[in-house]
CSV table of C-alpha atoms in Angstrom, one decimal:
chain,number,residue,atom,x,y,z
A,1,UNK,CA,-76.4,116.1,-179.7
A,2,UNK,CA,-77.2,118.5,-182.6
A,3,UNK,CA,-75.1,121.7,-182.4
A,4,UNK,CA,-77.5,124.6,-181.6
A,5,UNK,CA,-76.1,127.3,-183.8
A,6,UNK,CA,-78.6,130.0,-182.9
A,7,UNK,CA,-78.0,129.6,-179.2
A,8,UNK,CA,-74.3,129.6,-179.8
A,9,UNK,CA,-74.6,132.9,-181.7
A,10,UNK,CA,-76.9,134.5,-179.1
A,11,UNK,CA,-74.4,134.0,-176.3
A,12,UNK,CA,-71.9,136.3,-178.3
A,13,UNK,CA,-74.4,139.1,-178.7
A,14,UNK,CA,-74.3,140.1,-175.1
A,15,UNK,CA,-72.0,143.0,-175.7
A,16,UNK,CA,-71.2,143.6,-172.0
A,17,UNK,CA,-69.5,140.2,-171.9
A,18,UNK,CA,-65.9,140.0,-173.2
A,19,UNK,CA,-65.0,136.6,-171.6
A,20,UNK,CA,-67.0,133.5,-172.5
A,21,UNK,CA,-67.1,130.2,-170.8
A,22,UNK,CA,-66.9,127.3,-173.3
A,23,UNK,CA,-67.3,123.6,-173.0
A,24,UNK,CA,-64.8,121.6,-175.1
A,25,UNK,CA,-67.6,119.5,-176.6
A,26,UNK,CA,-69.4,122.7,-177.6
A,27,UNK,CA,-66.4,124.0,-179.4
A,28,UNK,CA,-65.8,120.7,-181.1
A,29,UNK,CA,-69.3,120.6,-182.4
A,30,UNK,CA,-69.0,124.3,-183.5
A,31,UNK,CA,-65.8,123.7,-185.5
A,32,UNK,CA,-67.3,120.6,-187.1
A,33,UNK,CA,-70.3,122.7,-188.2
A,34,UNK,CA,-68.2,125.5,-189.5
A,35,UNK,CA,-65.9,123.1,-191.4
A,36,UNK,CA,-68.9,121.8,-193.3
A,37,UNK,CA,-69.8,125.3,-194.3
A,38,UNK,CA,-66.4,126.1,-195.7
A,39,UNK,CA,-66.3,122.8,-197.5
A,40,UNK,CA,-69.1,124.1,-199.7
A,41,UNK,CA,-67.0,127.0,-200.8
A,42,UNK,CA,-64.1,127.2,-203.2
A,43,UNK,CA,-60.6,128.5,-202.5
A,44,UNK,CA,-61.6,131.6,-204.5
A,45,UNK,CA,-65.1,132.7,-203.5
A,46,UNK,CA,-67.0,134.9,-205.9
A,47,UNK,CA,-69.3,137.5,-204.2
A,48,UNK,CA,-71.2,140.6,-205.1
A,49,UNK,CA,-71.2,144.1,-203.8
A,50,UNK,CA,-72.6,145.9,-201.8
A,51,UNK,CA,-70.4,144.5,-199.0
A,52,UNK,CA,-68.2,145.7,-196.1
A,53,UNK,CA,-64.6,144.5,-195.7
A,54,UNK,CA,-62.7,144.0,-192.5
A,55,UNK,CA,-59.0,143.6,-192.1
A,56,UNK,CA,-57.0,142.0,-189.3
A,57,UNK,CA,-59.0,141.6,-185.9
A,58,UNK,CA,-56.4,139.7,-183.8
A,59,UNK,CA,-58.6,138.8,-180.9
A,60,UNK,CA,-59.8,142.4,-180.2
A,61,UNK,CA,-63.3,141.3,-179.4
A,62,UNK,CA,-64.6,144.5,-177.9
A,63,UNK,CA,-63.4,146.6,-180.8
A,64,UNK,CA,-65.1,144.1,-183.3
A,65,UNK,CA,-68.4,144.5,-181.5
A,66,UNK,CA,-68.1,148.3,-181.6
A,67,UNK,CA,-67.5,148.1,-185.3
A,68,UNK,CA,-70.5,145.9,-185.8
A,69,UNK,CA,-72.6,148.3,-183.6
A,70,UNK,CA,-71.7,151.1,-186.0
A,71,UNK,CA,-71.5,149.3,-189.3
A,72,UNK,CA,-74.5,147.1,-188.9
A,73,UNK,CA,-75.0,143.6,-187.6
A,74,UNK,CA,-73.9,140.8,-190.0
A,75,UNK,CA,-77.5,139.4,-190.3
A,76,UNK,CA,-78.4,142.7,-192.0
A,77,UNK,CA,-75.2,143.5,-193.9
A,78,UNK,CA,-72.9,141.5,-196.1
A,79,UNK,CA,-69.4,141.2,-194.7
A,80,UNK,CA,-66.0,140.0,-195.9
A,81,UNK,CA,-63.2,139.3,-193.5
A,82,UNK,CA,-59.6,139.1,-194.8
A,83,UNK,CA,-58.1,136.9,-192.1
A,84,UNK,CA,-56.1,137.1,-188.9
A,85,UNK,CA,-58.7,136.5,-186.3
A,86,UNK,CA,-56.5,134.9,-183.6
A,87,UNK,CA,-53.2,135.7,-181.9
A,88,UNK,CA,-52.0,138.8,-180.2
A,89,UNK,CA,-55.2,140.2,-178.8
A,90,UNK,CA,-56.9,139.6,-175.4
A,91,UNK,CA,-60.0,137.7,-176.4
A,92,UNK,CA,-58.9,135.4,-179.3
A,93,UNK,CA,-61.2,132.5,-178.6
A,94,UNK,CA,-64.3,134.8,-178.2
A,95,UNK,CA,-63.4,136.5,-181.5
A,96,UNK,CA,-63.0,133.4,-183.6
A,97,UNK,CA,-66.0,131.8,-182.1
A,98,UNK,CA,-68.2,134.8,-182.6
A,99,UNK,CA,-67.2,135.1,-186.3
A,100,UNK,CA,-67.7,131.4,-186.9
A,101,UNK,CA,-71.1,131.5,-185.4
A,102,UNK,CA,-72.1,134.3,-187.8
A,103,UNK,CA,-70.6,132.3,-190.6
A,104,UNK,CA,-72.6,129.1,-189.7
A,105,UNK,CA,-75.8,131.0,-189.3
A,106,UNK,CA,-75.4,133.3,-192.5
A,107,UNK,CA,-73.1,131.4,-194.8
A,108,UNK,CA,-74.1,133.3,-198.0
A,109,UNK,CA,-73.6,136.9,-196.6
A,110,UNK,CA,-70.8,136.4,-194.1
A,111,UNK,CA,-67.5,135.6,-195.7
A,112,UNK,CA,-64.2,134.7,-194.1
A,113,UNK,CA,-60.8,134.3,-195.8
A,114,UNK,CA,-57.8,132.6,-194.2
A,115,UNK,CA,-54.9,134.8,-192.9
A,116,UNK,CA,-51.3,133.9,-192.1
A,117,UNK,CA,-52.2,133.5,-188.4
A,118,UNK,CA,-54.8,130.8,-189.3
A,119,UNK,CA,-51.9,128.4,-189.7
A,120,UNK,CA,-50.4,126.0,-187.2
A,121,UNK,CA,-46.7,127.2,-187.1
A,122,UNK,CA,-47.9,130.8,-186.5
A,123,UNK,CA,-50.8,130.4,-184.0
A,124,UNK,CA,-48.9,127.8,-182.0
A,125,UNK,CA,-46.4,130.6,-181.2
A,126,UNK,CA,-48.2,133.8,-181.2
A,127,UNK,CA,-51.0,133.5,-178.7
A,128,UNK,CA,-53.8,131.3,-179.8
A,129,UNK,CA,-52.3,128.0,-178.4
A,130,UNK,CA,-51.5,129.9,-175.1
A,131,UNK,CA,-55.1,131.1,-174.9
A,132,UNK,CA,-56.5,127.5,-175.2
A,133,UNK,CA,-53.9,126.1,-172.9
A,134,UNK,CA,-54.7,128.6,-170.2
A,135,UNK,CA,-58.5,127.9,-170.4
A,136,UNK,CA,-58.6,124.1,-170.8
A,137,UNK,CA,-56.9,121.0,-169.5
A,138,UNK,CA,-53.9,120.1,-171.6
A,139,UNK,CA,-55.5,117.3,-173.5
A,140,UNK,CA,-58.6,119.3,-174.2
A,141,UNK,CA,-56.4,122.3,-175.4
A,142,UNK,CA,-54.5,120.0,-177.7
A,143,UNK,CA,-57.7,118.6,-179.2
A,144,UNK,CA,-59.3,122.1,-179.7
A,145,UNK,CA,-56.2,123.5,-181.2
A,146,UNK,CA,-56.1,120.7,-183.7
A,147,UNK,CA,-59.8,121.1,-184.4
A,148,UNK,CA,-59.5,124.8,-185.1
A,149,UNK,CA,-56.5,124.4,-187.4
A,150,UNK,CA,-58.2,121.5,-189.2
A,151,UNK,CA,-61.1,124.0,-189.8
A,152,UNK,CA,-58.6,126.7,-190.9
A,153,UNK,CA,-57.3,124.2,-193.6
A,154,UNK,CA,-60.7,124.5,-195.4
A,155,UNK,CA,-61.0,128.3,-195.4
A,156,UNK,CA,-60.8,130.1,-198.7
A,157,UNK,CA,-57.7,132.2,-199.5
A,158,UNK,CA,-59.1,134.8,-201.8
A,159,UNK,CA,-62.4,136.5,-202.9
A,160,UNK,CA,-63.4,138.1,-206.2
A,161,UNK,CA,-66.0,140.9,-205.9
A,162,UNK,CA,-68.1,141.6,-209.0
A,163,UNK,CA,-65.3,140.0,-211.1
A,164,UNK,CA,-63.2,143.1,-210.7
A,165,UNK,CA,-61.9,143.4,-207.2
A,166,UNK,CA,-59.5,140.7,-205.8
A,167,UNK,CA,-59.3,140.3,-202.1
A,168,UNK,CA,-56.8,138.4,-200.0
A,169,UNK,CA,-55.0,138.6,-196.6
A,170,UNK,CA,-51.4,139.2,-197.8
A,171,UNK,CA,-50.6,139.9,-201.5
A,172,UNK,CA,-49.5,138.5,-204.8
A,173,UNK,CA,-46.4,136.6,-205.8
A,174,UNK,CA,-44.5,135.8,-209.0
A,175,UNK,CA,-46.3,132.5,-209.6
A,176,UNK,CA,-49.8,134.0,-209.9
A,177,UNK,CA,-50.9,134.1,-213.5
A,178,UNK,CA,-54.6,133.3,-213.4
A,179,UNK,CA,-57.5,133.1,-211.1
A,180,UNK,CA,-57.8,129.4,-211.9
A,181,UNK,CA,-54.6,128.8,-210.0
A,182,UNK,CA,-56.3,129.9,-206.8
A,183,UNK,CA,-59.4,127.8,-207.5
A,184,UNK,CA,-57.4,124.7,-208.1
A,185,UNK,CA,-55.5,124.8,-204.8
A,186,UNK,CA,-56.2,121.5,-203.1
A,187,UNK,CA,-57.9,121.4,-199.7
A,188,UNK,CA,-57.5,120.6,-196.8
A,189,UNK,CA,-54.4,122.8,-197.1
A,190,UNK,CA,-52.4,122.1,-194.0
A,191,UNK,CA,-49.0,123.0,-195.5
A,192,UNK,CA,-49.2,126.4,-197.2
A,193,UNK,CA,-45.6,126.1,-198.6
A,194,UNK,CA,-46.7,123.4,-201.0
A,195,UNK,CA,-48.7,126.0,-202.9
A,196,UNK,CA,-46.6,129.1,-203.5
A,197,UNK,CA,-49.6,131.0,-204.9
A,198,UNK,CA,-51.5,130.3,-201.6
A,199,UNK,CA,-48.4,131.2,-199.5
A,200,UNK,CA,-48.1,134.5,-201.2
A,201,UNK,CA,-51.8,135.2,-200.9
A,202,UNK,CA,-51.4,134.9,-197.1
A,203,UNK,CA,-47.9,136.5,-196.7
A,204,UNK,CA,-46.8,138.9,-199.4
A,205,UNK,CA,-46.4,142.6,-198.8
A,206,UNK,CA,-46.3,145.7,-201.1
A,207,UNK,CA,-43.0,147.8,-200.9
A,208,UNK,CA,-42.6,151.4,-201.8
A,209,UNK,CA,-39.9,152.1,-204.4
A,210,UNK,CA,-39.4,148.5,-205.4
A,211,UNK,CA,-39.6,147.2,-209.0
A,212,UNK,CA,-40.7,143.6,-209.4
A,213,UNK,CA,-40.2,141.1,-206.5
A,214,UNK,CA,-37.7,140.6,-203.8
A,215,UNK,CA,-37.6,138.1,-200.9
A,216,UNK,CA,-39.5,139.2,-197.9
A,217,UNK,CA,-36.6,139.5,-195.5
A,218,UNK,CA,-38.7,141.0,-192.7
A,219,UNK,CA,-41.1,138.0,-192.5
A,220,UNK,CA,-38.8,135.3,-193.7
A,221,UNK,CA,-41.4,134.0,-196.2
A,222,UNK,CA,-42.9,135.0,-199.5
A,223,UNK,CA,-42.1,138.3,-201.3
A,224,UNK,CA,-42.2,142.0,-201.4
A,225,UNK,CA,-43.7,143.3,-204.6
A,226,UNK,CA,-43.6,146.7,-206.2
A,227,UNK,CA,-46.1,149.0,-208.0
A,228,UNK,CA,-45.3,147.5,-211.4
A,229,UNK,CA,-46.4,144.1,-210.1
A,230,UNK,CA,-49.8,145.5,-209.0
A,231,UNK,CA,-50.2,147.1,-212.5
A,232,UNK,CA,-49.2,143.8,-214.2
A,233,UNK,CA,-51.6,141.7,-212.1
A,234,UNK,CA,-54.5,144.0,-212.5
A,235,UNK,CA,-54.0,144.0,-216.3
A,236,UNK,CA,-53.4,140.2,-216.5
A,237,UNK,CA,-56.4,139.3,-214.3
A,238,UNK,CA,-58.7,142.1,-215.6
A,239,UNK,CA,-58.9,143.8,-212.1
A,240,UNK,CA,-59.7,147.3,-211.0
A,241,UNK,CA,-58.5,147.0,-207.5
A,242,UNK,CA,-56.7,144.7,-205.0
A,243,UNK,CA,-57.8,144.7,-201.4
A,244,UNK,CA,-55.6,143.1,-198.7
A,245,UNK,CA,-54.9,143.3,-194.9
A,246,UNK,CA,-51.8,142.0,-193.2
A,247,UNK,CA,-50.1,145.3,-192.3
A,248,UNK,CA,-51.0,147.9,-189.7
A,249,UNK,CA,-52.0,151.3,-191.1
A,250,UNK,CA,-52.0,154.4,-188.9
A,251,UNK,CA,-55.4,155.5,-190.3
A,252,UNK,CA,-56.7,152.0,-190.6
A,253,UNK,CA,-56.2,152.0,-194.4
A,254,UNK,CA,-53.6,153.0,-196.9
A,255,UNK,CA,-53.4,153.2,-200.6
A,256,UNK,CA,-50.6,151.9,-202.9
A,257,UNK,CA,-49.9,152.1,-206.7
A,258,UNK,CA,-52.1,155.1,-207.4
A,259,UNK,CA,-55.1,153.5,-205.5
A,260,UNK,CA,-55.0,150.2,-207.4
A,261,UNK,CA,-54.3,148.5,-204.1
A,262,UNK,CA,-55.6,149.3,-200.6
A,263,UNK,CA,-54.6,147.8,-197.3
A,264,UNK,CA,-57.4,147.5,-194.5
A,265,UNK,CA,-56.6,147.0,-190.9
A,266,UNK,CA,-59.4,146.7,-188.3
A,267,UNK,CA,-57.7,146.4,-185.0
A,268,UNK,CA,-57.2,149.8,-183.3
A,269,UNK,CA,-54.2,150.4,-181.0
A,270,UNK,CA,-52.8,147.1,-182.2
A,271,UNK,CA,-50.0,145.5,-180.1
A,272,UNK,CA,-47.6,148.5,-180.0
A,273,UNK,CA,-48.3,150.6,-176.9
A,274,UNK,CA,-46.3,153.6,-178.1
A,275,UNK,CA,-47.9,153.8,-181.6
A,276,UNK,CA,-51.6,154.6,-181.8
A,277,UNK,CA,-53.5,153.4,-184.9
A,278,UNK,CA,-57.1,153.6,-185.9
A,279,UNK,CA,-59.1,150.8,-187.3
A,280,UNK,CA,-61.0,151.0,-190.6
A,281,UNK,CA,-63.5,149.0,-192.6
A,282,UNK,CA,-64.1,149.4,-196.3
A,283,UNK,CA,-67.7,149.7,-197.7
A,284,UNK,CA,-68.3,148.9,-201.4
A,285,UNK,CA,-71.6,150.0,-202.9
A,286,UNK,CA,-73.3,148.1,-205.6
A,287,UNK,CA,-71.7,150.3,-208.2
A,288,UNK,CA,-68.3,149.6,-206.5
A,289,UNK,CA,-68.1,153.1,-205.1
A,290,UNK,CA,-65.9,152.8,-202.0
A,291,UNK,CA,-65.7,154.5,-198.7
A,292,UNK,CA,-63.9,154.0,-195.4
A,293,UNK,CA,-65.2,154.2,-191.8
A,294,UNK,CA,-62.6,154.8,-189.2
A,295,UNK,CA,-62.7,153.7,-185.5
A,296,UNK,CA,-61.0,154.6,-182.3
A,297,UNK,CA,-60.3,151.9,-179.7
A,298,UNK,CA,-63.4,150.8,-177.8
A,299,UNK,CA,-63.9,152.1,-174.3
A,300,UNK,CA,-67.2,150.6,-173.6
A,301,UNK,CA,-70.1,148.9,-175.4
A,302,UNK,CA,-72.3,152.0,-176.0
A,303,UNK,CA,-73.6,151.8,-179.5
A,304,UNK,CA,-72.8,155.4,-180.3
A,305,UNK,CA,-71.1,156.0,-183.7
A,306,UNK,CA,-67.5,157.2,-183.8
A,307,UNK,CA,-67.3,157.5,-187.6
A,308,UNK,CA,-65.2,159.4,-190.0
A,309,UNK,CA,-66.1,158.8,-193.7
A,310,UNK,CA,-63.4,159.0,-196.2
A,311,UNK,CA,-64.0,159.4,-199.9
A,312,UNK,CA,-62.2,156.9,-202.1
A,313,UNK,CA,-60.3,159.6,-204.0
A,314,UNK,CA,-58.7,160.9,-200.8
A,315,UNK,CA,-55.3,159.4,-200.2
A,316,UNK,CA,-54.4,158.1,-196.8
A,317,UNK,CA,-51.1,158.4,-195.0
A,318,UNK,CA,-48.8,155.5,-195.6
A,319,UNK,CA,-45.8,156.9,-193.7
A,320,UNK,CA,-45.0,153.9,-191.6
A,321,UNK,CA,-47.5,151.4,-193.0
A,322,UNK,CA,-45.5,150.1,-195.9
A,323,UNK,CA,-41.9,148.9,-196.1
A,324,UNK,CA,-39.7,150.9,-198.4
A,325,UNK,CA,-36.9,149.7,-200.7
A,326,UNK,CA,-34.2,151.5,-198.9
A,327,UNK,CA,-34.9,149.6,-195.7
A,328,UNK,CA,-35.0,146.1,-197.1
A,329,UNK,CA,-31.2,145.5,-196.7
A,330,UNK,CA,-31.3,146.8,-193.1
A,331,UNK,CA,-33.9,144.8,-191.2
A,332,UNK,CA,-32.3,145.7,-187.9
A,333,UNK,CA,-33.4,149.3,-188.6
A,334,UNK,CA,-37.0,148.3,-188.6
A,335,UNK,CA,-37.4,146.5,-185.3
A,336,UNK,CA,-40.7,145.4,-183.6
A,337,UNK,CA,-41.5,149.0,-182.5
A,338,UNK,CA,-41.6,150.4,-186.1
A,339,UNK,CA,-42.0,147.5,-188.5
A,340,UNK,CA,-45.6,146.6,-189.4
A,341,UNK,CA,-44.5,143.9,-191.8
A,342,UNK,CA,-43.0,141.7,-189.2
A,343,UNK,CA,-45.8,141.4,-186.7
A,344,UNK,CA,-49.3,141.4,-188.3
């Protein structure tokens, strides 16, 4: 049976539905089709503006559809997603299936990077496996979990927009000296730790008040990096901006290093019931002028806009979005209720 990609996409365009019924064979065919699409791409994809950029989604299917309703459907707009599609949220399978359906149908205008949750050791423990296990027989769940992760092994880990803006899920590490290092990462990449450059692209975090690098004690993997590192990387790689996700921002986005780095987070009211956050997407015009659209959590599927446009030269609050140097030696002081770096 040939996978019907159009029919699979259409079933995800019924906005009133937030729970889908899937057949294991259907998902197996879909992941196989998506894998072939990703195999045609490099680990560093080169794309052109104009484009809209999403941060973490984490299974928040309703919120994702509300953002599409406001920002434009992916068949009419170019999109780049920075990873973390699964784990945490209430509709993880629907979210990843919807995004992969768009990718299969529109591979040249819908772009998806790998996040740290698109790895086996993370999505086995933070929700995706549980979602599959609850919905399918054990042998089917195991098969599908393996199929999805085999697909994730082929996803690119970075994107370069107009040769000037480097995008990834996490950040940069001490071993990144050229863009060729990213392109040369071998796929399928099942063990991220074998490639420190890839591991840092998925895991690293900026840190206020830090000079250089220090071990990321809050995550237990990769590094924190300071503003001097951002300046050095931008100079070395001839970049104007670094765009990443991986950390919750109270306003959906936050600047670092005098606006040479920006963090985008696209899951509103993410995970912490006592800390309200907005979602944001970033819009890059053809001339690389940038703006941000902010979203409150979705209450229904009405397609009314809830939009707050921010100019690029306006700074956003980073009060509890980034780790700071003074807290690095006291991880117990940044528990799960206050630390963004440990949970995204």
